[in-house]
Amino acid sequence: MAEFASSRAAMRLLAKETRVTYSPVPPVLGEVEVGPGQSRIMGASYLLHSDSGYRYLYELGEGIRIERPANPDPAEEALWLNGSVYAAVASINGFLPIHASAVAHGGEVFAFTGPSGAGKSTLIAALGTLGLPMFCDDTLVLDLSDPAQIVCLPGHKRLKLSAEAIGLTGAAQQEKVGAMIDKFYAAPPAGDVR
């Protein structure tokens, strides 16, 4: 969509900074141990250690290194990579990530915030039935470099819905999000903005 063309350079930067390699990741950032279920930003680096044993290390200009646990769940890997890790990368690179889902309409973005489980994704799917394409799900990244014009960067995450929300919105159910997660990926009814 032409109205979002100004976000291209920012999206190229984030794509470059979120390139992934697989190798061992240290359990410390600086001199601080980052245990299971914890994450830490220090300067231009970010370390996340999931409860299941995944470790993600981002260093500015170096991309993301991932260390997988003994029995990795690829679905869980993608959830962390496209959620908390992506938000940290955006933040370190000068953007403002917020916990929000959004739709696009008339060249503008309309975002909805709330705690996990509040219905942000369900609202996005419901608005899709009225023809509004999904702009992002769960993480909205803002470019505030020009105070006169806040730029919203299109999301890269897939829409995740509970079985109940799929039934309520008629969204097309896809595969399960993860073995331990009671949600499914779904196709946004009006598509999405890229």
JSON list of C-alpha atoms in Angstrom, two decimals:
[
{"chain": "A", "resi": 1, "resn": "MET", "atom": "CA", "xyz": [0.00, 0.00, 0.00]},
{"chain": "A", "resi": 2, "resn": "ALA", "atom": "CA", "xyz": [1.51, 3.31, -1.07]},
{"chain": "A", "resi": 3, "resn": "GLU", "atom": "CA", "xyz": [0.53, 5.19, 2.10]},
{"chain": "A", "resi": 4, "resn": "PHE", "atom": "CA", "xyz": [3.05, 3.13, 4.11]},
{"chain": "A", "resi": 5, "resn": "ALA", "atom": "CA", "xyz": [5.97, 3.62, 1.69]},
{"chain": "A", "resi": 6, "resn": "SER", "atom": "CA", "xyz": [7.85, 5.83, 4.18]},
{"chain": "A", "resi": 7, "resn": "SER", "atom": "CA", "xyz": [8.39, 2.81, 6.44]},
{"chain": "A", "resi": 8, "resn": "ARG", "atom": "CA", "xyz": [10.50, 0.89, 3.88]},
{"chain": "A", "resi": 9, "resn": "ALA", "atom": "CA", "xyz": [13.92, 2.01, 5.12]},
{"chain": "A", "resi": 10, "resn": "ALA", "atom": "CA", "xyz": [12.99, 1.19, 8.71]},
{"chain": "A", "resi": 11, "resn": "MET", "atom": "CA", "xyz": [11.67, -2.23, 7.70]},
{"chain": "A", "resi": 12, "resn": "ARG", "atom": "CA", "xyz": [14.90, -2.94, 5.78]},
{"chain": "A", "resi": 13, "resn": "LEU", "atom": "CA", "xyz": [16.92, -2.04, 8.87]},
{"chain": "A", "resi": 14, "resn": "LEU", "atom": "CA", "xyz": [14.83, -4.33, 11.09]},
{"chain": "A", "resi": 15, "resn": "ALA", "atom": "CA", "xyz": [15.07, -7.16, 8.55]},
{"chain": "A", "resi": 16, "resn": "LYS", "atom": "CA", "xyz": [18.86, -6.81, 8.55]},
{"chain": "A", "resi": 17, "resn": "GLU", "atom": "CA", "xyz": [19.08, -6.66, 12.34]},
{"chain": "A", "resi": 18, "resn": "THR", "atom": "CA", "xyz": [16.80, -9.69, 12.82]},
{"chain": "A", "resi": 19, "resn": "ARG", "atom": "CA", "xyz": [18.77, -12.08, 10.63]},
{"chain": "A", "resi": 20, "resn": "VAL", "atom": "CA", "xyz": [19.25, -15.36, 12.53]},
{"chain": "A", "resi": 21, "resn": "THR", "atom": "CA", "xyz": [22.18, -17.71, 13.06]},
{"chain": "A", "resi": 22, "resn": "TYR", "atom": "CA", "xyz": [22.34, -20.78, 15.27]},
{"chain": "A", "resi": 23, "resn": "SER", "atom": "CA", "xyz": [25.23, -21.25, 17.70]},
{"chain": "A", "resi": 24, "resn": "PRO", "atom": "CA", "xyz": [25.84, -21.44, 21.46]},
{"chain": "A", "resi": 25, "resn": "VAL", "atom": "CA", "xyz": [24.64, -18.41, 23.44]},
{"chain": "A", "resi": 26, "resn": "PRO", "atom": "CA", "xyz": [26.27, -17.52, 26.77]},
{"chain": "A", "resi": 27, "resn": "PRO", "atom": "CA", "xyz": [24.02, -17.55, 29.87]},
{"chain": "A", "resi": 28, "resn": "VAL", "atom": "CA", "xyz": [25.27, -14.09, 30.93]},
{"chain": "A", "resi": 29, "resn": "LEU", "atom": "CA", "xyz": [24.99, -10.58, 29.56]},
{"chain": "A", "resi": 30, "resn": "GLY", "atom": "CA", "xyz": [27.78, -8.43, 30.86]},
{"chain": "A", "resi": 31, "resn": "GLU", "atom": "CA", "xyz": [28.39, -10.06, 34.20]},
{"chain": "A", "resi": 32, "resn": "VAL", "atom": "CA", "xyz": [24.74, -10.78, 34.97]},
{"chain": "A", "resi": 33, "resn": "GLU", "atom": "CA", "xyz": [23.38, -14.32, 34.64]},
{"chain": "A", "resi": 34, "resn": "VAL", "atom": "CA", "xyz": [20.08, -14.48, 32.76]},
{"chain": "A", "resi": 35, "resn": "GLY", "atom": "CA", "xyz": [18.26, -17.56, 34.05]},
{"chain": "A", "resi": 36, "resn": "PRO", "atom": "CA", "xyz": [15.26, -19.43, 32.62]},
{"chain": "A", "resi": 37, "resn": "GLY", "atom": "CA", "xyz": [12.24, -17.18, 32.18]},
{"chain": "A", "resi": 38, "resn": "GLN", "atom": "CA", "xyz": [14.37, -14.02, 32.24]},
{"chain": "A", "resi": 39, "resn": "SER", "atom": "CA", "xyz": [15.61, -11.45, 29.75]},
{"chain": "A", "resi": 40, "resn": "ARG", "atom": "CA", "xyz": [17.92, -8.46, 29.92]},
{"chain": "A", "resi": 41, "resn": "ILE", "atom": "CA", "xyz": [18.88, -5.47, 27.77]},
{"chain": "A", "resi": 42, "resn": "MET", "atom": "CA", "xyz": [22.31, -3.98, 28.37]},
{"chain": "A", "resi": 43, "resn": "GLY", "atom": "CA", "xyz": [23.55, -1.25, 26.05]},
{"chain": "A", "resi": 44, "resn": "ALA", "atom": "CA", "xyz": [23.17, -2.52, 22.48]},
{"chain": "A", "resi": 45, "resn": "SER", "atom": "CA", "xyz": [22.65, -6.17, 23.46]},
{"chain": "A", "resi": 46, "resn": "TYR", "atom": "CA", "xyz": [19.69, -8.31, 24.53]},
{"chain": "A", "resi": 47, "resn": "LEU", "atom": "CA", "xyz": [19.60, -11.81, 26.02]},
{"chain": "A", "resi": 48, "resn": "LEU", "atom": "CA", "xyz": [16.47, -13.88, 26.53]},
{"chain": "A", "resi": 49, "resn": "HIS", "atom": "CA", "xyz": [16.42, -17.32, 28.17]},
{"chain": "A", "resi": 50, "resn": "SER", "atom": "CA", "xyz": [13.05, -19.09, 27.86]},
{"chain": "A", "resi": 51, "resn": "ASP", "atom": "CA", "xyz": [11.69, -21.48, 30.48]},
{"chain": "A", "resi": 52, "resn": "SER", "atom": "CA", "xyz": [12.09, -24.34, 27.99]},
{"chain": "A", "resi": 53, "resn": "GLY", "atom": "CA", "xyz": [15.79, -23.60, 27.40]},
{"chain": "A", "resi": 54, "resn": "TYR", "atom": "CA", "xyz": [15.89, -21.48, 24.26]},
{"chain": "A", "resi": 55, "resn": "ARG", "atom": "CA", "xyz": [18.47, -18.69, 24.41]},
{"chain": "A", "resi": 56, "resn": "TYR", "atom": "CA", "xyz": [18.39, -15.67, 22.09]},
{"chain": "A", "resi": 57, "resn": "LEU", "atom": "CA", "xyz": [21.21, -13.13, 21.92]},
{"chain": "A", "resi": 58, "resn": "TYR", "atom": "CA", "xyz": [20.94, -9.93, 19.91]},
{"chain": "A", "resi": 59, "resn": "GLU", "atom": "CA", "xyz": [23.92, -7.63, 19.44]},
{"chain": "A", "resi": 60, "resn": "LEU", "atom": "CA", "xyz": [23.61, -4.43, 17.40]},
{"chain": "A", "resi": 61, "resn": "GLY", "atom": "CA", "xyz": [24.89, -5.00, 13.88]},
{"chain": "A", "resi": 62, "resn": "GLU", "atom": "CA", "xyz": [25.36, -8.75, 14.45]},
{"chain": "A", "resi": 63, "resn": "GLY", "atom": "CA", "xyz": [21.79, -10.03, 14.19]},
{"chain": "A", "resi": 64, "resn": "ILE", "atom": "CA", "xyz": [20.28, -12.68, 16.45]},
{"chain": "A", "resi": 65, "resn": "ARG", "atom": "CA", "xyz": [21.94, -15.87, 17.64]},
{"chain": "A", "resi": 66, "resn": "ILE", "atom": "CA", "xyz": [19.71, -18.69, 18.82]},
{"chain": "A", "resi": 67, "resn": "GLU", "atom": "CA", "xyz": [20.71, -21.67, 20.93]},
{"chain": "A", "resi": 68, "resn": "ARG", "atom": "CA", "xyz": [18.08, -24.40, 20.90]},
{"chain": "A", "resi": 69, "resn": "PRO", "atom": "CA", "xyz": [17.36, -26.71, 23.85]},
{"chain": "A", "resi": 70, "resn": "ALA", "atom": "CA", "xyz": [17.74, -30.50, 23.61]},
{"chain": "A", "resi": 71, "resn": "ASN", "atom": "CA", "xyz": [14.13, -31.00, 22.42]},
{"chain": "A", "resi": 72, "resn": "PRO", "atom": "CA", "xyz": [13.26, -27.80, 20.58]},
{"chain": "A", "resi": 73, "resn": "ASP", "atom": "CA", "xyz": [9.71, -26.78, 19.66]},
{"chain": "A", "resi": 74, "resn": "PRO", "atom": "CA", "xyz": [10.04, -24.78, 16.41]},
{"chain": "A", "resi": 75, "resn": "ALA", "atom": "CA", "xyz": [6.69, -23.13, 17.12]},
{"chain": "A", "resi": 76, "resn": "GLU", "atom": "CA", "xyz": [7.96, -21.80, 20.45]},
{"chain": "A", "resi": 77, "resn": "GLU", "atom": "CA", "xyz": [11.15, -20.60, 18.78]},
{"chain": "A", "resi": 78, "resn": "ALA", "atom": "CA", "xyz": [9.16, -18.46, 16.36]},
{"chain": "A", "resi": 79, "resn": "LEU", "atom": "CA", "xyz": [6.95, -17.03, 19.12]},
{"chain": "A", "resi": 80, "resn": "TRP", "atom": "CA", "xyz": [9.91, -15.62, 21.09]},
{"chain": "A", "resi": 81, "resn": "LEU", "atom": "CA", "xyz": [11.73, -14.51, 17.94]},
{"chain": "A", "resi": 82, "resn": "ASN", "atom": "CA", "xyz": [8.73, -12.63, 16.57]},
{"chain": "A", "resi": 83, "resn": "GLY", "atom": "CA", "xyz": [7.60, -11.26, 19.94]},
{"chain": "A", "resi": 84, "resn": "SER", "atom": "CA", "xyz": [9.94, -10.28, 22.77]},
{"chain": "A", "resi": 85, "resn": "VAL", "atom": "CA", "xyz": [13.14, -10.56, 20.72]},
{"chain": "A", "resi": 86, "resn": "TYR", "atom": "CA", "xyz": [11.74, -8.48, 17.84]},
{"chain": "A", "resi": 87, "resn": "ALA", "atom": "CA", "xyz": [10.54, -5.80, 20.28]},
{"chain": "A", "resi": 88, "resn": "ALA", "atom": "CA", "xyz": [13.98, -5.65, 21.94]},
{"chain": "A", "resi": 89, "resn": "VAL", "atom": "CA", "xyz": [15.74, -5.37, 18.55]},
{"chain": "A", "resi": 90, "resn": "ALA", "atom": "CA", "xyz": [13.38, -2.55, 17.56]},
{"chain": "A", "resi": 91, "resn": "SER", "atom": "CA", "xyz": [13.97, -0.74, 20.85]},
{"chain": "A", "resi": 92, "resn": "ILE", "atom": "CA", "xyz": [17.77, -1.02, 20.66]},
{"chain": "A", "resi": 93, "resn": "ASN", "atom": "CA", "xyz": [17.61, 0.38, 17.11]},
{"chain": "A", "resi": 94, "resn": "GLY", "atom": "CA", "xyz": [15.73, 3.50, 18.24]},
{"chain": "A", "resi": 95, "resn": "PHE", "atom": "CA", "xyz": [12.14, 2.49, 17.59]},
{"chain": "A", "resi": 96, "resn": "LEU", "atom": "CA", "xyz": [9.33, 2.29, 20.14]},
{"chain": "A", "resi": 97, "resn": "PRO", "atom": "CA", "xyz": [7.62, -1.12, 20.34]},
{"chain": "A", "resi": 98, "resn": "ILE", "atom": "CA", "xyz": [4.27, -1.21, 22.13]},
{"chain": "A", "resi": 99, "resn": "HIS", "atom": "CA", "xyz": [2.03, -4.15, 23.07]},
{"chain": "A", "resi": 100, "resn": "ALA", "atom": "CA", "xyz": [-0.80, -3.50, 20.62]},
{"chain": "A", "resi": 101, "resn": "SER", "atom": "CA", "xyz": [-2.66, -4.94, 17.67]},
{"chain": "A", "resi": 102, "resn": "ALA", "atom": "CA", "xyz": [-3.81, -2.70, 14.83]},
{"chain": "A", "resi": 103, "resn": "VAL", "atom": "CA", "xyz": [-5.79, -2.42, 11.60]},
{"chain": "A", "resi": 104, "resn": "ALA", "atom": "CA", "xyz": [-5.33, -0.06, 8.66]},
{"chain": "A", "resi": 105, "resn": "HIS", "atom": "CA", "xyz": [-8.04, 2.12, 7.15]},
{"chain": "A", "resi": 106, "resn": "GLY", "atom": "CA", "xyz": [-7.90, 5.13, 4.86]},
{"chain": "A", "resi": 107, "resn": "GLY", "atom": "CA", "xyz": [-4.12, 5.44, 5.08]},
{"chain": "A", "resi": 108, "resn": "GLU", "atom": "CA", "xyz": [-4.17, 5.50, 8.87]},
{"chain": "A", "resi": 109, "resn": "VAL", "atom": "CA", "xyz": [-3.45, 2.93, 11.56]},
{"chain": "A", "resi": 110, "resn": "PHE", "atom": "CA", "xyz": [-5.82, 2.23, 14.44]},
{"chain": "A", "resi": 111, "resn": "ALA", "atom": "CA", "xyz": [-4.20, 0.43, 17.36]},
{"chain": "A", "resi": 112, "resn": "PHE", "atom": "CA", "xyz": [-5.69, -1.35, 20.36]},
{"chain": "A", "resi": 113, "resn": "THR", "atom": "CA", "xyz": [-3.72, -1.94, 23.54]},
{"chain": "A", "resi": 114, "resn": "GLY", "atom": "CA", "xyz": [-4.46, -4.07, 26.57]},
{"chain": "A", "resi": 115, "resn": "PRO", "atom": "CA", "xyz": [-3.02, -6.86, 28.66]},
{"chain": "A", "resi": 116, "resn": "SER", "atom": "CA", "xyz": [-2.56, -10.36, 27.26]},
{"chain": "A", "resi": 117, "resn": "GLY", "atom": "CA", "xyz": [-5.94, -12.00, 26.83]},
{"chain": "A", "resi": 118, "resn": "ALA", "atom": "CA", "xyz": [-7.88, -8.71, 26.62]},
{"chain": "A", "resi": 119, "resn": "GLY", "atom": "CA", "xyz": [-9.09, -9.46, 23.06]},
{"chain": "A", "resi": 120, "resn": "LYS", "atom": "CA", "xyz": [-6.80, -7.37, 20.87]},
{"chain": "A", "resi": 121, "resn": "SER", "atom": "CA", "xyz": [-6.33, -10.14, 18.29]},
{"chain": "A", "resi": 122, "resn": "THR", "atom": "CA", "xyz": [-10.01, -11.07, 18.38]},
{"chain": "A", "resi": 123, "resn": "LEU", "atom": "CA", "xyz": [-10.92, -7.42, 17.70]},
{"chain": "A", "resi": 124, "resn": "ILE", "atom": "CA", "xyz": [-8.50, -7.34, 14.74]},
{"chain": "A", "resi": 125, "resn": "ALA", "atom": "CA", "xyz": [-10.11, -10.48, 13.28]},
{"chain": "A", "resi": 126, "resn": "ALA", "atom": "CA", "xyz": [-13.61, -9.07, 13.83]},
{"chain": "A", "resi": 127, "resn": "LEU", "atom": "CA", "xyz": [-12.70, -5.79, 12.13]},
{"chain": "A", "resi": 128, "resn": "GLY", "atom": "CA", "xyz": [-11.27, -7.86, 9.28]},
{"chain": "A", "resi": 129, "resn": "THR", "atom": "CA", "xyz": [-14.78, -9.17, 8.58]},
{"chain": "A", "resi": 130, "resn": "LEU", "atom": "CA", "xyz": [-15.69, -5.54, 7.90]},
{"chain": "A", "resi": 131, "resn": "GLY", "atom": "CA", "xyz": [-12.87, -5.20, 5.37]},
{"chain": "A", "resi": 132, "resn": "LEU", "atom": "CA", "xyz": [-10.13, -3.69, 7.56]},
{"chain": "A", "resi": 133, "resn": "PRO", "atom": "CA", "xyz": [-6.75, -5.39, 6.96]},
{"chain": "A", "resi": 134, "resn": "MET", "atom": "CA", "xyz": [-4.55, -6.36, 9.90]},
{"chain": "A", "resi": 135, "resn": "PHE", "atom": "CA", "xyz": [-1.62, -4.00, 10.37]},
{"chain": "A", "resi": 136, "resn": "CYS", "atom": "CA", "xyz": [-0.01, -5.95, 13.22]},
{"chain": "A", "resi": 137, "resn": "ASP", "atom": "CA", "xyz": [-0.80, -8.44, 15.95]},
{"chain": "A", "resi": 138, "resn": "ASP", "atom": "CA", "xyz": [0.63, -8.06, 19.45]},
{"chain": "A", "resi": 139, "resn": "THR", "atom": "CA", "xyz": [3.63, -5.83, 18.66]},
{"chain": "A", "resi": 140, "resn": "LEU", "atom": "CA", "xyz": [3.30, -2.41, 17.04]},
{"chain": "A", "resi": 141, "resn": "VAL", "atom": "CA", "xyz": [6.60, -0.70, 16.28]},
{"chain": "A", "resi": 142, "resn": "LEU", "atom": "CA", "xyz": [6.62, 3.10, 16.05]},
{"chain": "A", "resi": 143, "resn": "ASP", "atom": "CA", "xyz": [9.25, 5.29, 14.40]},
{"chain": "A", "resi": 144, "resn": "LEU", "atom": "CA", "xyz": [9.32, 8.56, 16.34]},
{"chain": "A", "resi": 145, "resn": "SER", "atom": "CA", "xyz": [12.36, 10.04, 14.55]},
{"chain": "A", "resi": 146, "resn": "ASP", "atom": "CA", "xyz": [10.21, 12.82, 13.07]},
{"chain": "A", "resi": 147, "resn": "PRO", "atom": "CA", "xyz": [7.97, 14.21, 15.83]},
{"chain": "A", "resi": 148, "resn": "ALA", "atom": "CA", "xyz": [5.74, 15.81, 13.22]},
{"chain": "A", "resi": 149, "resn": "GLN", "atom": "CA", "xyz": [4.88, 12.41, 11.72]},
{"chain": "A", "resi": 150, "resn": "ILE", "atom": "CA", "xyz": [4.78, 9.21, 13.74]},
{"chain": "A", "resi": 151, "resn": "VAL", "atom": "CA", "xyz": [5.32, 6.23, 11.43]},
{"chain": "A", "resi": 152, "resn": "CYS", "atom": "CA", "xyz": [3.81, 2.85, 12.27]},
{"chain": "A", "resi": 153, "resn": "LEU", "atom": "CA", "xyz": [5.81, -0.09, 10.94]},
{"chain": "A", "resi": 154, "resn": "PRO", "atom": "CA", "xyz": [3.74, -2.97, 9.53]},
{"chain": "A", "resi": 155, "resn": "GLY", "atom": "CA", "xyz": [3.73, -6.08, 11.66]},
{"chain": "A", "resi": 156, "resn": "HIS", "atom": "CA", "xyz": [5.44, -9.29, 10.75]},
{"chain": "A", "resi": 157, "resn": "LYS", "atom": "CA", "xyz": [3.66, -11.58, 13.21]},
{"chain": "A", "resi": 158, "resn": "ARG", "atom": "CA", "xyz": [0.86, -13.91, 12.31]},
{"chain": "A", "resi": 159, "resn": "LEU", "atom": "CA", "xyz": [-2.60, -13.55, 13.82]},
{"chain": "A", "resi": 160, "resn": "LYS", "atom": "CA", "xyz": [-3.09, -15.87, 16.83]},
{"chain": "A", "resi": 161, "resn": "LEU", "atom": "CA", "xyz": [-6.58, -16.72, 18.09]},
{"chain": "A", "resi": 162, "resn": "SER", "atom": "CA", "xyz": [-8.25, -19.07, 20.54]},
{"chain": "A", "resi": 163, "resn": "ALA", "atom": "CA", "xyz": [-10.71, -21.62, 19.14]},
{"chain": "A", "resi": 164, "resn": "GLU", "atom": "CA", "xyz": [-13.52, -19.51, 20.63]},
{"chain": "A", "resi": 165, "resn": "ALA", "atom": "CA", "xyz": [-12.28, -16.36, 18.85]},
{"chain": "A", "resi": 166, "resn": "ILE", "atom": "CA", "xyz": [-12.03, -18.25, 15.56]},
{"chain": "A", "resi": 167, "resn": "GLY", "atom": "CA", "xyz": [-15.64, -19.33, 16.00]},
{"chain": "A", "resi": 168, "resn": "LEU", "atom": "CA", "xyz": [-16.78, -15.79, 16.85]},
{"chain": "A", "resi": 169, "resn": "THR", "atom": "CA", "xyz": [-14.98, -14.10, 13.95]},
{"chain": "A", "resi": 170, "resn": "GLY", "atom": "CA", "xyz": [-15.10, -16.80, 11.27]},
{"chain": "A", "resi": 171, "resn": "ALA", "atom": "CA", "xyz": [-11.35, -16.43, 10.70]},
{"chain": "A", "resi": 172, "resn": "ALA", "atom": "CA", "xyz": [-9.75, -19.29, 8.77]},
{"chain": "A", "resi": 173, "resn": "GLN", "atom": "CA", "xyz": [-8.03, -21.55, 11.31]},
{"chain": "A", "resi": 174, "resn": "GLN", "atom": "CA", "xyz": [-4.50, -22.71, 10.52]},
{"chain": "A", "resi": 175, "resn": "GLU", "atom": "CA", "xyz": [-1.99, -24.77, 12.53]},
{"chain": "A", "resi": 176, "resn": "LYS", "atom": "CA", "xyz": [-1.69, -24.74, 16.33]},
{"chain": "A", "resi": 177, "resn": "VAL", "atom": "CA", "xyz": [0.64, -22.02, 17.65]},
{"chain": "A", "resi": 178, "resn": "GLY", "atom": "CA", "xyz": [2.63, -24.43, 19.80]},
{"chain": "A", "resi": 179, "resn": "ALA", "atom": "CA", "xyz": [2.41, -27.68, 21.73]},
{"chain": "A", "resi": 180, "resn": "MET", "atom": "CA", "xyz": [1.84, -25.91, 25.05]},
{"chain": "A", "resi": 181, "resn": "ILE", "atom": "CA", "xyz": [-0.17, -22.95, 23.71]},
{"chain": "A", "resi": 182, "resn": "ASP", "atom": "CA", "xyz": [-3.94, -23.15, 23.37]},
{"chain": "A", "resi": 183, "resn": "LYS", "atom": "CA", "xyz": [-4.19, -20.88, 20.31]},
{"chain": "A", "resi": 184, "resn": "PHE", "atom": "CA", "xyz": [-4.15, -21.28, 16.54]},
{"chain": "A", "resi": 185, "resn": "TYR", "atom": "CA", "xyz": [-2.74, -19.19, 13.76]},
{"chain": "A", "resi": 186, "resn": "ALA", "atom": "CA", "xyz": [-5.49, -17.70, 11.61]},
{"chain": "A", "resi": 187, "resn": "ALA", "atom": "CA", "xyz": [-5.66, -15.90, 8.29]},
{"chain": "A", "resi": 188, "resn": "PRO", "atom": "CA", "xyz": [-6.82, -12.30, 8.82]},
{"chain": "A", "resi": 189, "resn": "PRO", "atom": "CA", "xyz": [-10.22, -12.05, 7.09]},
{"chain": "A", "resi": 190, "resn": "ALA", "atom": "CA", "xyz": [-9.22, -8.91, 5.11]},
{"chain": "A", "resi": 191, "resn": "GLY", "atom": "CA", "xyz": [-5.56, -9.83, 4.70]},
{"chain": "A", "resi": 192, "resn": "ASP", "atom": "CA", "xyz": [-2.74, -7.77, 6.12]},
{"chain": "A", "resi": 193, "resn": "VAL", "atom": "CA", "xyz": [-0.57, -4.76, 5.36]},
{"chain": "A", "resi": 194, "resn": "ARG", "atom": "CA", "xyz": [3.03, -5.52, 4.46]}
]
